[in-house]
PDB file of C-alpha atoms in Angstrom:
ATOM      1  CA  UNK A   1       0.000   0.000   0.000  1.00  0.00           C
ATOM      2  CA  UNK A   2       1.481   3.455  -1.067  1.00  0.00           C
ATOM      3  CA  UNK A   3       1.836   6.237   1.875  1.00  0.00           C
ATOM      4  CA  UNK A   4       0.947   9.809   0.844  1.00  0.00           C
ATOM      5  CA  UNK A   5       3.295  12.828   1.097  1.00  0.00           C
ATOM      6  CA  UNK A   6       2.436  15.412   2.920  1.00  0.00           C
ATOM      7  CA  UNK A   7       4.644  18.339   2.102  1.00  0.00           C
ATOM      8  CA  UNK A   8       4.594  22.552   1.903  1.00  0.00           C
ATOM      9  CA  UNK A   9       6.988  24.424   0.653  1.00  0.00           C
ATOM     10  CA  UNK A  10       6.416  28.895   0.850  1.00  0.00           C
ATOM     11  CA  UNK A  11       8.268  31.994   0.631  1.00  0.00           C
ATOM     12  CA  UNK A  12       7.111  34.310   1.819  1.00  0.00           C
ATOM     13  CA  UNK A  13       6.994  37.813   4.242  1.00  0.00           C
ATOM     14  CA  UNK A  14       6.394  37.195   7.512  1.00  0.00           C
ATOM     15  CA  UNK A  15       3.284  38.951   8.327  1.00  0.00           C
ATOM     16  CA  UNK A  16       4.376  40.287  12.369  1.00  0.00           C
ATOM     17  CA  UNK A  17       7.172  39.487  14.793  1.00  0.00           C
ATOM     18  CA  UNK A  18       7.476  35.978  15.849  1.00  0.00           C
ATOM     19  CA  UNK A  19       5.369  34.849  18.851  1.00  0.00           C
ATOM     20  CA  UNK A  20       7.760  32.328  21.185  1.00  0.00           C
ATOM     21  CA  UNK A  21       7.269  30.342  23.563  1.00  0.00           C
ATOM     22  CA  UNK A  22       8.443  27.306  25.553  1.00  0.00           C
ATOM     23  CA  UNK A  23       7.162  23.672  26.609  1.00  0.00           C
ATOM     24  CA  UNK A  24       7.565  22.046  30.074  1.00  0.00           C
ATOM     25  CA  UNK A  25      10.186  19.822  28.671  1.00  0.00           C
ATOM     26  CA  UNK A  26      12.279  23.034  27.338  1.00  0.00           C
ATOM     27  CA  UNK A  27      11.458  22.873  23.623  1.00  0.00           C
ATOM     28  CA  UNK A  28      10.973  26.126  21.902  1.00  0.00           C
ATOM     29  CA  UNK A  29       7.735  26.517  19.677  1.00  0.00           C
ATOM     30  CA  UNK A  30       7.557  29.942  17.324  1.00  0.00           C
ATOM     31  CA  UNK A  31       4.407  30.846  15.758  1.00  0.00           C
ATOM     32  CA  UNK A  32       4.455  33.629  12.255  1.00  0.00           C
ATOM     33  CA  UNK A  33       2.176  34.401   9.821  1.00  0.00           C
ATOM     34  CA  UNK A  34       3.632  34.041   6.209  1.00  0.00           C
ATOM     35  CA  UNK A  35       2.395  35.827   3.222  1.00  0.00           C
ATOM     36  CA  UNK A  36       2.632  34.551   0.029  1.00  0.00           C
ATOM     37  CA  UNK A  37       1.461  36.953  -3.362  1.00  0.00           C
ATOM     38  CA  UNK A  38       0.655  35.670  -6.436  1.00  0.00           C
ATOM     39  CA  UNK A  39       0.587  38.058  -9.254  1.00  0.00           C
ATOM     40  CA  UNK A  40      -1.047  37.921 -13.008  1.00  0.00           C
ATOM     41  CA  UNK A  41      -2.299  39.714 -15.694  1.00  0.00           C
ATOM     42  CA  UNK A  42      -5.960  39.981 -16.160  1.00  0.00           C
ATOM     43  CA  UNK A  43      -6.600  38.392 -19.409  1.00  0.00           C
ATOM     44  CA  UNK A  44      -9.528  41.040 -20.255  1.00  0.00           C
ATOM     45  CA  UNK A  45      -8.166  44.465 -18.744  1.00  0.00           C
ATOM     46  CA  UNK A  46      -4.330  44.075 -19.329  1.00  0.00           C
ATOM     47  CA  UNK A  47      -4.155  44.921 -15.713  1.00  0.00           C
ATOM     48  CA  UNK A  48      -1.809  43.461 -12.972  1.00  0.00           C
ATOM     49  CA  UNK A  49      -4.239  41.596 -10.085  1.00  0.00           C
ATOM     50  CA  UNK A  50      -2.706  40.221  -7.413  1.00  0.00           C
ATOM     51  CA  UNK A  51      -3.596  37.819  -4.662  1.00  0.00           C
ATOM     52  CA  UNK A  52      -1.960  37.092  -1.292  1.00  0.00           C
ATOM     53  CA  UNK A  53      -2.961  33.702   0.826  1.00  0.00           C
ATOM     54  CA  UNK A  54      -1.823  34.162   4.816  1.00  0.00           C
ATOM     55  CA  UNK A  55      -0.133  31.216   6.453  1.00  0.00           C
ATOM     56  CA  UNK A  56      -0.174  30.058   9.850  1.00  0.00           C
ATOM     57  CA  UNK A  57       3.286  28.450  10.316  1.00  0.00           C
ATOM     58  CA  UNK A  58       4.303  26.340  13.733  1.00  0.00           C
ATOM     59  CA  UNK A  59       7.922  25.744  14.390  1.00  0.00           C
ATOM     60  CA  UNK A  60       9.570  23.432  16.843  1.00  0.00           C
ATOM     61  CA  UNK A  61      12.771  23.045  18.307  1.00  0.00           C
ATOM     62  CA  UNK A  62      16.087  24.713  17.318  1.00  0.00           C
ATOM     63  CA  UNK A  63      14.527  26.092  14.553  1.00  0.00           C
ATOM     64  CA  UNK A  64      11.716  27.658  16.186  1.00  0.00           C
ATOM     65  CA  UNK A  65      14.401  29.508  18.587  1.00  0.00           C
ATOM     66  CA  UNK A  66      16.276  30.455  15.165  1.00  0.00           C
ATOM     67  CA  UNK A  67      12.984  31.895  13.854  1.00  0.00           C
ATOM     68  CA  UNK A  68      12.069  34.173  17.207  1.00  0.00           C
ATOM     69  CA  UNK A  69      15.624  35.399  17.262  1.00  0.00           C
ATOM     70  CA  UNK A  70      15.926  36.457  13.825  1.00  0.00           C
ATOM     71  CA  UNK A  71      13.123  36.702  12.054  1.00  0.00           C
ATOM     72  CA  UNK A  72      11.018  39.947  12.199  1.00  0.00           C
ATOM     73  CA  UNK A  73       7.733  41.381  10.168  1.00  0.00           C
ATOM     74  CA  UNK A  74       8.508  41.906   6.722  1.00  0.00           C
ATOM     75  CA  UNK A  75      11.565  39.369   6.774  1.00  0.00           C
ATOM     76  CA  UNK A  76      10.950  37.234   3.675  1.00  0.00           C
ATOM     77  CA  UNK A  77      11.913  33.511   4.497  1.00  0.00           C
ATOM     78  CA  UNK A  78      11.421  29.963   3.076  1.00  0.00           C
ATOM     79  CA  UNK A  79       9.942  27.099   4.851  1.00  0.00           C
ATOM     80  CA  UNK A  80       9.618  23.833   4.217  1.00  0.00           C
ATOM     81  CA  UNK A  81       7.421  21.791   6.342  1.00  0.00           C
ATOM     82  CA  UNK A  82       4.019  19.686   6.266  1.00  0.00           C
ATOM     83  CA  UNK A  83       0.074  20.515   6.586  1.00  0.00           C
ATOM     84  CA  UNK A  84      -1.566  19.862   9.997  1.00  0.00           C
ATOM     85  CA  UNK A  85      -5.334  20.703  10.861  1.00  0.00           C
ATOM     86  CA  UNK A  86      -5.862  20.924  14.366  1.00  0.00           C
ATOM     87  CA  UNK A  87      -9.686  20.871  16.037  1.00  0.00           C
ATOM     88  CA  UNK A  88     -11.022  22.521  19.616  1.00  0.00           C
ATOM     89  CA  UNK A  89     -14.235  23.012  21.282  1.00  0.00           C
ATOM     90  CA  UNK A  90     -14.538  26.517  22.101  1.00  0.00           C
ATOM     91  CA  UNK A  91     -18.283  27.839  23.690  1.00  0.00           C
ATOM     92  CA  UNK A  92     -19.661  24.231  22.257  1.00  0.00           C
ATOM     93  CA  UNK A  93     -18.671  25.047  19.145  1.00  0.00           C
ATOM     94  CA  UNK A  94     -16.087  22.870  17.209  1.00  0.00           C
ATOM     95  CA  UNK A  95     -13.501  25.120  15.649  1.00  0.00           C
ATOM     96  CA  UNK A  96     -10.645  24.010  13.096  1.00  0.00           C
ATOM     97  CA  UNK A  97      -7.263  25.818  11.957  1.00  0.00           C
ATOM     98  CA  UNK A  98      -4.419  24.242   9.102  1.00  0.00           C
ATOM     99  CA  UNK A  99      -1.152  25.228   9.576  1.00  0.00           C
ATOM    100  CA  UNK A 100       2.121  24.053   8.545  1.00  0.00           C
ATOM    101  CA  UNK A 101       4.375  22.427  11.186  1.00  0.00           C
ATOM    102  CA  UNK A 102       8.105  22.839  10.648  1.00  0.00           C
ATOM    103  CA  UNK A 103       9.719  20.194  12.637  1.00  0.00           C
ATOM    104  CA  UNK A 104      12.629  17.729  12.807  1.00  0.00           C
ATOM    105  CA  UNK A 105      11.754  17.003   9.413  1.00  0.00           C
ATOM    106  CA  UNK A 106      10.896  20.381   7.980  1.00  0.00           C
ATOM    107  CA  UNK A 107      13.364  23.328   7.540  1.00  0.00           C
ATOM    108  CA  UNK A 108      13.687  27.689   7.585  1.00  0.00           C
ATOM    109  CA  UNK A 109      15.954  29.476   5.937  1.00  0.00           C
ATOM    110  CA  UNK A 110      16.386  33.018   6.312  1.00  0.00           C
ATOM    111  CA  UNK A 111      16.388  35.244   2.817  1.00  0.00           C
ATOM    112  CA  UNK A 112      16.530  38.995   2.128  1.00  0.00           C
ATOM    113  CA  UNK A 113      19.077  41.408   3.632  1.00  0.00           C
ATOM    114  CA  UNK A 114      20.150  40.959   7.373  1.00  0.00           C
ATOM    115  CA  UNK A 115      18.803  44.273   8.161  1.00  0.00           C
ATOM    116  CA  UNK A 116      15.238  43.046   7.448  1.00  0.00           C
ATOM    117  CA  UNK A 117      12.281  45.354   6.106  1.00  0.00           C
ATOM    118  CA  UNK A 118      11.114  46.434   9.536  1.00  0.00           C
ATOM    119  CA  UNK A 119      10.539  49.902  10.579  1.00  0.00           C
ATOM    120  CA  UNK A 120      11.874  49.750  13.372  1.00  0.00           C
ATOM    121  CA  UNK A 121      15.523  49.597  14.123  1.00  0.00           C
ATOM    122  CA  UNK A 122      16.962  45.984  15.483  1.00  0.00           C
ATOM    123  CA  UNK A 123      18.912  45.313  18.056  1.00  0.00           C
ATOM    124  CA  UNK A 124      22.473  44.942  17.437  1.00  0.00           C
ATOM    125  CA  UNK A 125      23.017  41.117  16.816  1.00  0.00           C
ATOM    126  CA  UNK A 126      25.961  38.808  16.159  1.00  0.00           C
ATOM    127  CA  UNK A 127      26.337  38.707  12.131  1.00  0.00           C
ATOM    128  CA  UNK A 128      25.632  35.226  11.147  1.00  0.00           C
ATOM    129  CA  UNK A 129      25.168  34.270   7.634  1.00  0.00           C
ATOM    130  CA  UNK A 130      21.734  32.926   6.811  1.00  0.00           C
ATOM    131  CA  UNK A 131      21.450  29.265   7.308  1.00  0.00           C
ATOM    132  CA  UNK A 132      18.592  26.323   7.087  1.00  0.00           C
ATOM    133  CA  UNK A 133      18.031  24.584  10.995  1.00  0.00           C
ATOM    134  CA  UNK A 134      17.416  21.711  11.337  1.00  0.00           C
ATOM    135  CA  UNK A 135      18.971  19.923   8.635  1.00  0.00           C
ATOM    136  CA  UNK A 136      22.362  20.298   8.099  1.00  0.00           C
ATOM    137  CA  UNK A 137      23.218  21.704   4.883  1.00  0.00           C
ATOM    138  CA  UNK A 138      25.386  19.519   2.383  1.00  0.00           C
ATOM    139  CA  UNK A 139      29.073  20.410   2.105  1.00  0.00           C
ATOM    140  CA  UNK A 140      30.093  21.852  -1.594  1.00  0.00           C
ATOM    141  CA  UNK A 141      33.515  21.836  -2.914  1.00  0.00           C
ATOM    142  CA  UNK A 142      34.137  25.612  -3.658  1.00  0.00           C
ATOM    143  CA  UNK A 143      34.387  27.053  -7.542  1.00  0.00           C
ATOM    144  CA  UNK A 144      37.989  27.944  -6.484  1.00  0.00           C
ATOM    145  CA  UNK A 145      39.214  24.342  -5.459  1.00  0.00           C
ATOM    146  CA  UNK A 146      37.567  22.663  -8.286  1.00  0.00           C
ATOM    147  CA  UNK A 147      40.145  22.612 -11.473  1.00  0.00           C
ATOM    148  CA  UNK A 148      40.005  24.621 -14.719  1.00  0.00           C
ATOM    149  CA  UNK A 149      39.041  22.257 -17.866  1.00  0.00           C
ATOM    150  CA  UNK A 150      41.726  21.686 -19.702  1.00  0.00           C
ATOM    151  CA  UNK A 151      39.869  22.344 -23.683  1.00  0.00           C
ATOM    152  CA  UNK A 152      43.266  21.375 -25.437  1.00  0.00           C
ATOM    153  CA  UNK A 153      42.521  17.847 -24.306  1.00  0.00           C
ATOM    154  CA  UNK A 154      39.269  17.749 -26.045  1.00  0.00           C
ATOM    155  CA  UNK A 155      38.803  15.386 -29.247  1.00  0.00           C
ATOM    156  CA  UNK A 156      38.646  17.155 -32.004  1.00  0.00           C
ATOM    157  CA  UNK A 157      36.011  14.209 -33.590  1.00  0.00           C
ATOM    158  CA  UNK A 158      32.725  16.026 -32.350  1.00  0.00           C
ATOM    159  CA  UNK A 159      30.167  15.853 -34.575  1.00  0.00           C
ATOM    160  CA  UNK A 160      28.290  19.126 -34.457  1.00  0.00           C
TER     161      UNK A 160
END
């Protein structure tokens, strides 16, 4: 029997600062809103519409203490997580909210400048470069350690 996949991945603005808090066990969990805008020409009018869909994002762990420390409203970001519907009882009536849970399994990365798009100024901060928690990036050889062809070796036999 096949399994499903279950998998989101935005970029987006995040739509206010970061709400964090912290379980009895220690873990951190983050909560953002993430805008995403999609953007089209009208087909009729010749005119630019546009349409943004909010995003209620949950993150756990390291990267959920990444995410309160540096992420701020207006930083753009990319997440990469899965789609979780939760349901509560709330005056007798049943209420329902889908979010996307970035766990273990998921992954952030910060994008846009370090100084973010926030009005207000930041607090001064160690400068790290952006990275992805909670998945370790893979290691790249650098352009400058990999060799230079060498085109004088090339057969001259190519048939184009």
């Amino acid at each position: 029997m096949a399994r499903g996949v279950n998998k989101v991945i935005l970029i987006g603005n995040v739509g206010g600062d970061p709400e964090t808090r912290y379980m009895p066990n220690g873990n951190a969990v983050t909560n953002i809103t993430l805008a995403t805008t999609d953007s089209w020409k009208d087909k009729q009018t010749g005119q630019l519409q546009e349409r943004t869909e909010w995003h209620r994002v949950v993150l756990f762990g390291k990267v959920a203490e990444i995410a309160g420390e540096y992420l701020r409203k207006g930083s753009q970001c990319y997440i990469e997580g899965r789609l979780q519907t939760r349901e509560w009882e709330k005056d007798g009536v049943k209420r329902y909210t889908t979010e996307i849970v970035v766990d273990m399994n998921g992954s952030m990365q910060l994008l846009g400048s370090r100084g973010g798009s926030s009005d207000e100024p930041r607090q001064s901060r160690p400068q790290r470069e952006p990275q992805q928690a909670a998945r370790p990036a893979p290691s790249q050889p650098k352009p400058a350690q990999q060799p230079a062809p060498d085109y004088d070796s090339f057969d001259d036999d190519i048939p184009f």
